[in-house]
PDB file of C-alpha atoms and ligand atoms in Angstrom:
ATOM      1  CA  UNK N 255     -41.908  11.234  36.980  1.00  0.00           C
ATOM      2  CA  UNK N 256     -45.426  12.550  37.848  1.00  0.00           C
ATOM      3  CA  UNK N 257     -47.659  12.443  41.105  1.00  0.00           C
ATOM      4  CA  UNK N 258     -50.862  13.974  41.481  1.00  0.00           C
ATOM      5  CA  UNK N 259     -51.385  14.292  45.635  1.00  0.00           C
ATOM      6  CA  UNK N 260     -55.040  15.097  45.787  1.00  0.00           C
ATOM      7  CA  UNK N 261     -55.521  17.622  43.037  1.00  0.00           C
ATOM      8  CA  UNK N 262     -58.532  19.597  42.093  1.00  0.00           C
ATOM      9  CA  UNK N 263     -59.092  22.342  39.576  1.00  0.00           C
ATOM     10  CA  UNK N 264     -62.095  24.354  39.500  1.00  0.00           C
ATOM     11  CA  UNK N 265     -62.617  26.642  36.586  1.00  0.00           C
ATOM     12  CA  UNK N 266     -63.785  30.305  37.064  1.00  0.00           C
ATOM     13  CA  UNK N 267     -66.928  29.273  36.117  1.00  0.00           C
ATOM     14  CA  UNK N 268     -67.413  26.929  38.981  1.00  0.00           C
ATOM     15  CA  UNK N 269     -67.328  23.588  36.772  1.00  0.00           C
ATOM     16  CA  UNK N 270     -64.985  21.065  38.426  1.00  0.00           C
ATOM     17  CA  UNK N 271     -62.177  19.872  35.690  1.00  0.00           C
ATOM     18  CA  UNK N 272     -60.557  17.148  38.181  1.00  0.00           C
ATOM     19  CA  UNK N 273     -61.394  15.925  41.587  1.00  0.00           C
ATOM     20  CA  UNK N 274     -59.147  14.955  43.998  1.00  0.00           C
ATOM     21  CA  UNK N 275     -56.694  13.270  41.665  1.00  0.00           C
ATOM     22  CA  UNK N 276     -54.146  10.611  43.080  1.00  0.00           C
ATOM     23  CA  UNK N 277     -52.125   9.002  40.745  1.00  0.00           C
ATOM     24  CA  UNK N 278     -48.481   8.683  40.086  1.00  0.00           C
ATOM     25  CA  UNK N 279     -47.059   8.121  36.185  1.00  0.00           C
ATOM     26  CA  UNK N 280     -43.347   6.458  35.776  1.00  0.00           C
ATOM     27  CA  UNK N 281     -40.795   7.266  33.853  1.00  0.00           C
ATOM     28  CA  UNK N 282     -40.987   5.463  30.481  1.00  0.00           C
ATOM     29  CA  UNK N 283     -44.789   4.460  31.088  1.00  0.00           C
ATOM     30  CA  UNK N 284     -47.791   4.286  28.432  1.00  0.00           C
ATOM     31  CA  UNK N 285     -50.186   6.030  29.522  1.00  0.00           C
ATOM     32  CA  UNK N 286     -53.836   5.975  28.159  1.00  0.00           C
ATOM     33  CA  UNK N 287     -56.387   8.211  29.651  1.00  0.00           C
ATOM     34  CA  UNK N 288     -59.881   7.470  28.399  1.00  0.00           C
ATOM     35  CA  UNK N 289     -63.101   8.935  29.228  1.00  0.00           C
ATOM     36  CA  UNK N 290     -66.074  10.355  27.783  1.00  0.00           C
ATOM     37  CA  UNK N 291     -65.842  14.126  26.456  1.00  0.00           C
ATOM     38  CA  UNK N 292     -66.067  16.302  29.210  1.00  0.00           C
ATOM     39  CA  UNK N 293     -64.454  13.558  31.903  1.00  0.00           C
ATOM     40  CA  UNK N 294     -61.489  16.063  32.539  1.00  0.00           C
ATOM     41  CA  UNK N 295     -58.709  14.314  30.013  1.00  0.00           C
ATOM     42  CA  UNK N 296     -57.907  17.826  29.203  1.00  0.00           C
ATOM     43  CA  UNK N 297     -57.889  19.065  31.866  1.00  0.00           C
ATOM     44  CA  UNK N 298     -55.739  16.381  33.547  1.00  0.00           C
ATOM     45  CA  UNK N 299     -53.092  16.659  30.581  1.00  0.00           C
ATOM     46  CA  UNK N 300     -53.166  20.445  30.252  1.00  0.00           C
ATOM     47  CA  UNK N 301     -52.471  20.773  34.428  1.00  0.00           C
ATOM     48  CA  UNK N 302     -48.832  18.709  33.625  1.00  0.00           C
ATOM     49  CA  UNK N 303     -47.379  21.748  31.416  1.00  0.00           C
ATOM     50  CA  UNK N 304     -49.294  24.008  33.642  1.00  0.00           C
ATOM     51  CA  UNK N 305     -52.110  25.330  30.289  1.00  0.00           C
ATOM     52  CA  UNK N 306     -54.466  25.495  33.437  1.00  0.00           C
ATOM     53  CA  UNK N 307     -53.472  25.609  36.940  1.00  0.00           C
ATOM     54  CA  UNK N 308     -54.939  23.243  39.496  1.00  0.00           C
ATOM     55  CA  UNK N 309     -56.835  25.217  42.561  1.00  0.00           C
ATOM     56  CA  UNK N 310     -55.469  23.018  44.893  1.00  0.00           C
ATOM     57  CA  UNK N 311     -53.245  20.043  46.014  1.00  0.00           C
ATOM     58  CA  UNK N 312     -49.337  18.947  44.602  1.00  0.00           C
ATOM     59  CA  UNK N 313     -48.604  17.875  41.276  1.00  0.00           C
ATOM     60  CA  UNK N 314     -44.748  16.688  41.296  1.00  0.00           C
ATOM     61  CA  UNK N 315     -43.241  16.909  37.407  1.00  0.00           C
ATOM     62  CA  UNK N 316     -39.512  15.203  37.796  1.00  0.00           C
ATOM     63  CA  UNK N 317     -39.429  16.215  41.546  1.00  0.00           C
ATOM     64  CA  UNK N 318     -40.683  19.567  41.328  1.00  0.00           C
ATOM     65  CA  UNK N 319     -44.062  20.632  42.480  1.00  0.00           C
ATOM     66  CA  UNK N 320     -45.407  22.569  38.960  1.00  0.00           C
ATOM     67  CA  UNK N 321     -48.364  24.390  41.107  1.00  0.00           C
ATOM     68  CA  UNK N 322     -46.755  27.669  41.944  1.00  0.00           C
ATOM     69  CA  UNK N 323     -44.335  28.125  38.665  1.00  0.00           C
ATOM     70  CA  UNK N 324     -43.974  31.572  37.088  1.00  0.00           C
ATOM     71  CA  UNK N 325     -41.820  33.202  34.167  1.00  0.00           C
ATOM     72  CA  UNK N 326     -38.591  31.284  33.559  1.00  0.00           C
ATOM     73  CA  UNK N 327     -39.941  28.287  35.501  1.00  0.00           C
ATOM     74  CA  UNK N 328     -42.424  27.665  33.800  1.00  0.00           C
ATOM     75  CA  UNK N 329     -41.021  28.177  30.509  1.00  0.00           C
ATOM     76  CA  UNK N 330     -38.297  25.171  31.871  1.00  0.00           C
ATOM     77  CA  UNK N 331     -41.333  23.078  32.505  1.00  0.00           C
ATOM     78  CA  UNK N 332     -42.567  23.596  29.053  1.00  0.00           C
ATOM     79  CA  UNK N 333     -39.329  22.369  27.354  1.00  0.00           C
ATOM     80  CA  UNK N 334     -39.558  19.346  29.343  1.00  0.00           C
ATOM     81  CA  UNK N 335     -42.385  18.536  28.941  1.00  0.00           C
ATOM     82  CA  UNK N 336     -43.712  18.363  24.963  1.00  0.00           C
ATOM     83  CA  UNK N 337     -47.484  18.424  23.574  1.00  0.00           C
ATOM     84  CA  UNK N 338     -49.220  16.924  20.133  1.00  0.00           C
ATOM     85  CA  UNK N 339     -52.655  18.250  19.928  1.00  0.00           C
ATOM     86  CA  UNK N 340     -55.737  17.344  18.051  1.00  0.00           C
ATOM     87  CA  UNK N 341     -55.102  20.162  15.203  1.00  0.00           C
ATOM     88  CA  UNK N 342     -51.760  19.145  14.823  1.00  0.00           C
ATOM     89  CA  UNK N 343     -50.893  23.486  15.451  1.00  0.00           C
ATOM     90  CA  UNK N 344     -48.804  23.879  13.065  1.00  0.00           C
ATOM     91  CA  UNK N 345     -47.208  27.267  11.125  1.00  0.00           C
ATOM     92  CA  UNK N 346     -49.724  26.436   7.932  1.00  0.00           C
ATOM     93  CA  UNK N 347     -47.339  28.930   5.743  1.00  0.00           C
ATOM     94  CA  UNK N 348     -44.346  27.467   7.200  1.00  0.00           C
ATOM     95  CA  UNK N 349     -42.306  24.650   5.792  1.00  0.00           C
ATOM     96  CA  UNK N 350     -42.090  21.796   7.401  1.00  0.00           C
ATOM     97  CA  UNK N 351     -38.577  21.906   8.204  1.00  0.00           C
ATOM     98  CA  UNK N 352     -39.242  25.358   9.561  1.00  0.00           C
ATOM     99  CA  UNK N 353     -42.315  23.655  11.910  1.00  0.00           C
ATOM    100  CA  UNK N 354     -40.130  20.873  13.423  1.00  0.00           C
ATOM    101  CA  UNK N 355     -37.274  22.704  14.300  1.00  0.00           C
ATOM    102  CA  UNK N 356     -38.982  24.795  16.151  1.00  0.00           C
ATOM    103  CA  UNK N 357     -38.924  22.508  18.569  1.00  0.00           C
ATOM    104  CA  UNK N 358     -35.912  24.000  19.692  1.00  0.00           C
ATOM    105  CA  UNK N 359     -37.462  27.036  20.848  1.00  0.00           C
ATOM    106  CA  UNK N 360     -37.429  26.341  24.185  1.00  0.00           C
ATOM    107  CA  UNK N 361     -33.699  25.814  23.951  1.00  0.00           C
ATOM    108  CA  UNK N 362     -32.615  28.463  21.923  1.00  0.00           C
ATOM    109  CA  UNK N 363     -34.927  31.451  22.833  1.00  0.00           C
ATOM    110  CA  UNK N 364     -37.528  33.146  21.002  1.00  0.00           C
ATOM    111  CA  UNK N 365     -35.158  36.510  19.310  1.00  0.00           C
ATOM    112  CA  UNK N 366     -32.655  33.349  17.696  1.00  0.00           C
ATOM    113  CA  UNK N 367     -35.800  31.356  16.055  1.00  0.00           C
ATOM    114  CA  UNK N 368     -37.456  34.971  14.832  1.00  0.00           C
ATOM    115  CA  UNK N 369     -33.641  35.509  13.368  1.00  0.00           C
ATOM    116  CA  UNK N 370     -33.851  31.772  11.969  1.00  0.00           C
ATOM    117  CA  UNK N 371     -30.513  31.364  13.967  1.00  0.00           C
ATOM    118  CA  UNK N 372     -30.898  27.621  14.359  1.00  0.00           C
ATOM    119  CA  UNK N 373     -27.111  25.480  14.555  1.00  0.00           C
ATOM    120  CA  UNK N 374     -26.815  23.394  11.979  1.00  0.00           C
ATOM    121  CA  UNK N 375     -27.038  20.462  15.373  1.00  0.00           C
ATOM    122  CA  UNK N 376     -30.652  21.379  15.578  1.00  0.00           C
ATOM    123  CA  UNK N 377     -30.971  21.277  11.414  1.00  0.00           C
ATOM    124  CA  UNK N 378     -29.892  18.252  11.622  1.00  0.00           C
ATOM    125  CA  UNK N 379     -31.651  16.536  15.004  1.00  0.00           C
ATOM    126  CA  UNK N 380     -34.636  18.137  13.049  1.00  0.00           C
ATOM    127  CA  UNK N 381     -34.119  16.415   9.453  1.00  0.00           C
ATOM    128  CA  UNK N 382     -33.213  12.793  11.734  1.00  0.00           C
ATOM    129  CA  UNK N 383     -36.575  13.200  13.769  1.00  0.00           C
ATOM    130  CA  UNK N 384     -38.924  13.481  10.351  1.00  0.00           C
ATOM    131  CA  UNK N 385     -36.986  10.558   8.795  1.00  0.00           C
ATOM    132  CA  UNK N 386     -38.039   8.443  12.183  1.00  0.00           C
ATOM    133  CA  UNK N 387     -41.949   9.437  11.284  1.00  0.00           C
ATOM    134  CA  UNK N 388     -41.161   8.645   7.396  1.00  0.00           C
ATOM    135  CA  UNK N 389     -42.262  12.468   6.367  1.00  0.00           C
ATOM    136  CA  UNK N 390     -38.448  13.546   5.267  1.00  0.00           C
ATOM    137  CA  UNK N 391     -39.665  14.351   1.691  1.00  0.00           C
ATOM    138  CA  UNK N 392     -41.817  16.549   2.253  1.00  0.00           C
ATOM    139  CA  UNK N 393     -39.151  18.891   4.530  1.00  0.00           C
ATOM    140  CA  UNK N 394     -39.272  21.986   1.898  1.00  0.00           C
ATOM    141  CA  UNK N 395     -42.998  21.614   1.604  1.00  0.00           C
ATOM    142  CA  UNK N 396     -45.619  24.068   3.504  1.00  0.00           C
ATOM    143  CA  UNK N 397     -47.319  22.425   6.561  1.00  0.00           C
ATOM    144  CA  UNK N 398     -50.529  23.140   4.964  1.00  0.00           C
ATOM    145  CA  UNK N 399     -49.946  20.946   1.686  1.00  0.00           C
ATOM    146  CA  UNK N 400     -50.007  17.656   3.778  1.00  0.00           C
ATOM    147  CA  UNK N 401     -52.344  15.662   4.669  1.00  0.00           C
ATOM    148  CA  UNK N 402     -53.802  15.415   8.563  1.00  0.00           C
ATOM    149  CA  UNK N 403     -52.034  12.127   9.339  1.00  0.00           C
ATOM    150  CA  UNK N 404     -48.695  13.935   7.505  1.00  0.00           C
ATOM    151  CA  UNK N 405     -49.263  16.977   9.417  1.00  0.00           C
ATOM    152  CA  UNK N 406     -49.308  15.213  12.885  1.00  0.00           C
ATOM    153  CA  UNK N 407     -46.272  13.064  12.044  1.00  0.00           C
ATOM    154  CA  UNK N 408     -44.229  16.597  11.633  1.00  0.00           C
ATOM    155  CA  UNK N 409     -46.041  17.648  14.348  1.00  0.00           C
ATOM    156  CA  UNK N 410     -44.771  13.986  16.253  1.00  0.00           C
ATOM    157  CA  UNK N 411     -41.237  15.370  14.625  1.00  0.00           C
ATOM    158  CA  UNK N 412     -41.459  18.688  16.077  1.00  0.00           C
ATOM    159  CA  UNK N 413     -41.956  17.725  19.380  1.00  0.00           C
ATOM    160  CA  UNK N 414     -38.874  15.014  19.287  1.00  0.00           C
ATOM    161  CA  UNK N 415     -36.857  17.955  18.480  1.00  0.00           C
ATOM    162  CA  UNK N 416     -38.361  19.332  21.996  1.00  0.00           C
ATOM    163  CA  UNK N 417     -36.225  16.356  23.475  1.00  0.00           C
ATOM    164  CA  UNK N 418     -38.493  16.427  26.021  1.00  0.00           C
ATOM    165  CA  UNK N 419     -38.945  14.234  28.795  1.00  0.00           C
ATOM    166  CA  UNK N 420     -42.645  13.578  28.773  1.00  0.00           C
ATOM    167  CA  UNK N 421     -44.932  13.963  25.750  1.00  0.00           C
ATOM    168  CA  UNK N 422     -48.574  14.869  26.337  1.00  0.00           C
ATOM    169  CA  UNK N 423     -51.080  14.169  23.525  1.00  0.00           C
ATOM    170  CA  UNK N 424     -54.406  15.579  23.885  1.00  0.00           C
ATOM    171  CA  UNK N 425     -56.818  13.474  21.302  1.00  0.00           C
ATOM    172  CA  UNK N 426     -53.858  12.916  18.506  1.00  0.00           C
ATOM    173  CA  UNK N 427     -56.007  10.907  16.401  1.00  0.00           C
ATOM    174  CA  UNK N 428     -59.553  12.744  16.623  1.00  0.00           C
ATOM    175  CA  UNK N 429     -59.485  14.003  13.789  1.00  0.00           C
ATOM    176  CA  UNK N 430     -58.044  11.332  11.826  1.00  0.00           C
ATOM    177  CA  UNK N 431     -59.386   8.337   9.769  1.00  0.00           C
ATOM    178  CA  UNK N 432     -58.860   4.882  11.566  1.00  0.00           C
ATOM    179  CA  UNK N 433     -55.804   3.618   9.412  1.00  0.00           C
ATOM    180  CA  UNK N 434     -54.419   7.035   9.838  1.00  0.00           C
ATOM    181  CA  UNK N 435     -55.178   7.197  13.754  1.00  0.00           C
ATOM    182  CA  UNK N 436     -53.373   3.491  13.680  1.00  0.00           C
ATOM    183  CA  UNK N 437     -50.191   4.765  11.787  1.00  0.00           C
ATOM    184  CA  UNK N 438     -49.588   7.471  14.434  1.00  0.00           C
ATOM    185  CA  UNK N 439     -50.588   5.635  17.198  1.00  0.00           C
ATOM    186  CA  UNK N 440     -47.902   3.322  16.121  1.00  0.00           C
ATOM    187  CA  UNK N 441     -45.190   6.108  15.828  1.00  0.00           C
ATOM    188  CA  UNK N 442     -46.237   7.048  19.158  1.00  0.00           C
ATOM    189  CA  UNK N 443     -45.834   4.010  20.699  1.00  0.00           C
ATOM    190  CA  UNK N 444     -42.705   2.908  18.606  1.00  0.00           C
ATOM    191  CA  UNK N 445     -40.807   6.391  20.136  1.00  0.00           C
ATOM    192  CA  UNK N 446     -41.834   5.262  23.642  1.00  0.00           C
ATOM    193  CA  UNK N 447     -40.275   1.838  23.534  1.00  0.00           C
ATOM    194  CA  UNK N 448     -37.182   3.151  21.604  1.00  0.00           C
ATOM    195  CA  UNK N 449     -36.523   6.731  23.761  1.00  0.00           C
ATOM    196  CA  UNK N 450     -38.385   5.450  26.788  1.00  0.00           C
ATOM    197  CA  UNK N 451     -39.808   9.357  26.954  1.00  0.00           C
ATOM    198  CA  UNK N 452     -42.783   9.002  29.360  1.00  0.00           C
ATOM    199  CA  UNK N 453     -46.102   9.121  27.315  1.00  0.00           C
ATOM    200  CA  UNK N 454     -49.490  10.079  27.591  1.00  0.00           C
ATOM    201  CA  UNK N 455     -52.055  10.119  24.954  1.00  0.00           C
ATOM    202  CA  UNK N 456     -55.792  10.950  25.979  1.00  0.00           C
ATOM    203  CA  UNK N 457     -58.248   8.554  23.693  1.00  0.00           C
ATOM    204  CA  UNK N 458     -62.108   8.899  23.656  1.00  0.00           C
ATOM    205  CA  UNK N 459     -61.888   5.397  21.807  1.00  0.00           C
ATOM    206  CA  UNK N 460     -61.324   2.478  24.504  1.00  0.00           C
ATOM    207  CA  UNK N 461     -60.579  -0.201  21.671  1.00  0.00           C
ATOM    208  CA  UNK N 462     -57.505   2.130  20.575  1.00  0.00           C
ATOM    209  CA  UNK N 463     -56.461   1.938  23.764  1.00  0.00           C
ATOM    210  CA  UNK N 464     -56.406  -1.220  24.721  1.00  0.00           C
ATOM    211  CA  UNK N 465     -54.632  -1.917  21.557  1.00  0.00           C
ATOM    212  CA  UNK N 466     -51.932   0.592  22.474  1.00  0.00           C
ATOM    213  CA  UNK N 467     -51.861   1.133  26.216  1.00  0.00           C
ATOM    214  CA  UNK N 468     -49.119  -0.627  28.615  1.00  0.00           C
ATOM    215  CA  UNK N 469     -51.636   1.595  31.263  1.00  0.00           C
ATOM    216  CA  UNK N 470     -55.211   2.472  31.298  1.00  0.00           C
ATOM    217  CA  UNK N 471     -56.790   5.679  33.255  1.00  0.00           C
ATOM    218  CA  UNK N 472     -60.366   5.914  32.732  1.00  0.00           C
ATOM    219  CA  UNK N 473     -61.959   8.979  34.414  1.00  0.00           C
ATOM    220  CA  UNK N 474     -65.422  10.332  34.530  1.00  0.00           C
ATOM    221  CA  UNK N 475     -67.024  13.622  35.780  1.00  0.00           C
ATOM    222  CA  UNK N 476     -63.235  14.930  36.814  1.00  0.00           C
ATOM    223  CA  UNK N 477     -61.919  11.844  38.860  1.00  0.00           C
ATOM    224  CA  UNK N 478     -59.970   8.646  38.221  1.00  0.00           C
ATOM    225  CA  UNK N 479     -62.642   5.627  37.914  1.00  0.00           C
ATOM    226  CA  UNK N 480     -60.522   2.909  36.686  1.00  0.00           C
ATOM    227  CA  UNK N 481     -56.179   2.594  36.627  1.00  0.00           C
ATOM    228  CA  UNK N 482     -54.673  -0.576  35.219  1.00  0.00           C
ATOM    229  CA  UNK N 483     -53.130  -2.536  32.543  1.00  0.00           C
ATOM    230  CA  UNK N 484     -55.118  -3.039  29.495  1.00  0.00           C
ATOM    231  CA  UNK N 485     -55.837  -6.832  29.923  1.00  0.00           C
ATOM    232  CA  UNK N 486     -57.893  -6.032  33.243  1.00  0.00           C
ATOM    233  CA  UNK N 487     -60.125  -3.897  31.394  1.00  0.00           C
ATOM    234  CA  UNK N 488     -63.335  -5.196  30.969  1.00  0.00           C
ATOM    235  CA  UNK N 489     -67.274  -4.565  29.043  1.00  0.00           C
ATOM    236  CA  UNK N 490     -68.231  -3.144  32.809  1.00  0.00           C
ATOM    237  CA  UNK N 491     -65.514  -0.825  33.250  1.00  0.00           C
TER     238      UNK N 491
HETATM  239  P1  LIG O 605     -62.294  16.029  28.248  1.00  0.00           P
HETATM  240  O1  LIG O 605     -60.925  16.361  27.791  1.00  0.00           O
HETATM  241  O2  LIG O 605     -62.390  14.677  28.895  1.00  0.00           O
HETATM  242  O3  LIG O 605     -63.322  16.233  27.173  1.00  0.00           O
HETATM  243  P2  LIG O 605     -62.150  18.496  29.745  1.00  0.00           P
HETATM  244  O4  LIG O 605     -60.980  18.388  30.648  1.00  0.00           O
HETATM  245  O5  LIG O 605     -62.024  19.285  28.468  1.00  0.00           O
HETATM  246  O6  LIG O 605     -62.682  17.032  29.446  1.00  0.00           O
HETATM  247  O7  LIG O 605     -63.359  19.113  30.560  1.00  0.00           O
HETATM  248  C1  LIG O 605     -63.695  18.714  31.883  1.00  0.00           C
HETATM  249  C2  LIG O 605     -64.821  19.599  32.371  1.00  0.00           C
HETATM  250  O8  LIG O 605     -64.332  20.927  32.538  1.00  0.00           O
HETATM  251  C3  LIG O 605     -65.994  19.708  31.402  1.00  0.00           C
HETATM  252  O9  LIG O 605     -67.168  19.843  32.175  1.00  0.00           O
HETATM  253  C4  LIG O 605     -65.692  20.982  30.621  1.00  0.00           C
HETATM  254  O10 LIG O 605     -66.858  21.581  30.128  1.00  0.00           O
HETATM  255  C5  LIG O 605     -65.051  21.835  31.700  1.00  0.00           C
HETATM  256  N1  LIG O 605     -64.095  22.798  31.149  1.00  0.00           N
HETATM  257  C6  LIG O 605     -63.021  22.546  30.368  1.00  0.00           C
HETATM  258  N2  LIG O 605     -62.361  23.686  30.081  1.00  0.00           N
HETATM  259  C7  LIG O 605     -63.034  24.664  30.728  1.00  0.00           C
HETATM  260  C8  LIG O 605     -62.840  26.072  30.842  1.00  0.00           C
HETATM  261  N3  LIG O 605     -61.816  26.701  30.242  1.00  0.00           N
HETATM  262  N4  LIG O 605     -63.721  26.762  31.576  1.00  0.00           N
HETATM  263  C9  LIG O 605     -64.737  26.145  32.194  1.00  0.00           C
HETATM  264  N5  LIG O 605     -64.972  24.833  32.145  1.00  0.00           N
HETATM  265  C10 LIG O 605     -64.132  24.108  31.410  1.00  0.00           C
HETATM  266  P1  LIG O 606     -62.213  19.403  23.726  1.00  0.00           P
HETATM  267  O1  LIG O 606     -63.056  18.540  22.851  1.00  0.00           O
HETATM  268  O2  LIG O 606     -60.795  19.529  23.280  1.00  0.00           O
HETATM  269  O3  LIG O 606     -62.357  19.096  25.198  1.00  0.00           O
HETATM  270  P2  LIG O 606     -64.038  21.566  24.049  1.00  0.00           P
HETATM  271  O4  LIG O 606     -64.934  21.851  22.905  1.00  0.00           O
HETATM  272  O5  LIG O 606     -64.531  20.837  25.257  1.00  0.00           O
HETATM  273  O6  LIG O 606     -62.750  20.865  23.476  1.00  0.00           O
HETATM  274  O7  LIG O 606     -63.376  22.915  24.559  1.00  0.00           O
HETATM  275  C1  LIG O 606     -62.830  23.851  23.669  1.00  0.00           C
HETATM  276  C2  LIG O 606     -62.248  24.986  24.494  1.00  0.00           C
HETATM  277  O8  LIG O 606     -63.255  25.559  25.332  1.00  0.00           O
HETATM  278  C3  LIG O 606     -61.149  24.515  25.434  1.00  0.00           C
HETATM  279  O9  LIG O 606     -60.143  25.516  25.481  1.00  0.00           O
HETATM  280  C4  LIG O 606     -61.810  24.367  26.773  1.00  0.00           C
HETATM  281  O10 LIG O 606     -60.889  24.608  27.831  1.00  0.00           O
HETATM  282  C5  LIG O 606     -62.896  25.430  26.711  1.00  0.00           C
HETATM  283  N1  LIG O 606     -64.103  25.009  27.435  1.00  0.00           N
HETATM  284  C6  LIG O 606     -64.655  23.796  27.472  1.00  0.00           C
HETATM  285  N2  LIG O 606     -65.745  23.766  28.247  1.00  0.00           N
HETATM  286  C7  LIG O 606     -65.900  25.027  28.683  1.00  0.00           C
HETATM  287  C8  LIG O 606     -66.850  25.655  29.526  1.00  0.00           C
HETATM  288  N3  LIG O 606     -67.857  25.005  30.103  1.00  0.00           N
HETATM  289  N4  LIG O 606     -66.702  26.979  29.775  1.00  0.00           N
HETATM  290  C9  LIG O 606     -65.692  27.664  29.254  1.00  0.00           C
HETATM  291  N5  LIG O 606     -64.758  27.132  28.441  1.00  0.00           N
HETATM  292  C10 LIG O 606     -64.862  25.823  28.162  1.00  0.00           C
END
């Protein structure tokens, strides 16, 4: 589902993000990328749905090499591929029915969502996807009345209304209590093994992972140090 064939990206600045990256993901995997701040998690996750470009080598995305896309390509690549972030990003004045179905925007086009000209499909594909994060009853509510773990279950919702083939969640849980960061870990993880939608969530917290992860990348200083299943991690690595 995704390679990496020796891929670097150097910022403007000069700073190296990644380092001749090799790795290939699966459809369906787990993925766990751990690493201290400043490894290149980001950077790693962001150069999947193309938010920074890599300076040089291939990354494949479902067969297609994502390096060169522009305009209508890239938008494609963006529907397929969904993101939760750290902040959650959602509309704060915007209900949270309004938040997850914009999910579809990819689908329907940007003029139709400005209209609010959503089928009453993607209604209800949105109302279905917050009942499978347990947040339905707060659907009329604005995004900004809920709590953080609330607001990153609509924004879990949201991007199942992407139906996208890969999620990409840059530090989900960072700014979330531990029982919280457990609960959406566990959503996470429970959408993986039920829509087999190829995952990856970067973790600055290796115990989360372990607890979580089918798959382990740890990376330091912009390069892959450690790939594996959880139960060959160890104190050294
Ligand atoms: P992580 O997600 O593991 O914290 P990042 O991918 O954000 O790591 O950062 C990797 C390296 O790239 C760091 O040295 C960081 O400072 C640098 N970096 C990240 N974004 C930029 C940017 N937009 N411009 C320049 N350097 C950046
Ligand atoms: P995170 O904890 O998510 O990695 P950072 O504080 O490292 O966030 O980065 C915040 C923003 O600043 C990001 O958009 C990142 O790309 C950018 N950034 C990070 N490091 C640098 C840098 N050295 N120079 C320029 N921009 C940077």
């Amino acid at each position: 589902m995704i390679t990496f064939k020796d891929v670097s990206l150097v910022y403007p600045n000069g700073t190296q993000g990644l380092k001749h990256v090799n790795v290939t993901i699966d459809e369906g995997e787990f993925v766990v990328i751990v690493g201290l701040s400043g490894a290149g998690k980001s950077t790693f996750i962001r150069s999947i749905n193309r938010m920074v470009t890599p300076t040089y080598g291939e990354l494949y995305v479902d067969g297609e090499n994502v390096i060169q896309l522009q305009g209508k390509e890239l938008r494609k690549l963006r529907t397929k591929v969904g993101m939760i972030f750290q902040n959650y990003n959602l509309v704060n004045r915007s209900s949270v029915m309004k938040n997850t179905i914009s999910g579809r925007l990819g689908h329907t086009g940007t003029l139709r969502s400005i209209l609010n000209l959503y089928s009453k499909k993607d209604r209800a594909l949105a109302y279905e996807n917050l009942k499978r994060v347990n947040i339905e009853e707060y659907v009329y509510q604005r995004a900004d009345q809920l709590s953080g773990g609330q607001q990153q279950r609509v924004s879990i919702a949201r991007v199942l209304t992407q139906e996208p083939k890969i999620i990409l969640a840059d530090e989900p849980v960072a700014s979330l209590d531990p029982p919280t960061s457990h609960q959406v870990m566990k959503y996470l993880k429970k959408i993986n093994q039920e829509d087999h939608i190829t995952t990856i969530v970067n973790l600055h917290f290796i115990d989360m992972a372990m607890e979580y992860a089918d798959r382990i990348i740890g990376m330091r200083d912009g390069e892959i140090v450690f790939d594996g299943p959880a139960s060959e991690v160890t104190e050294k690595t």
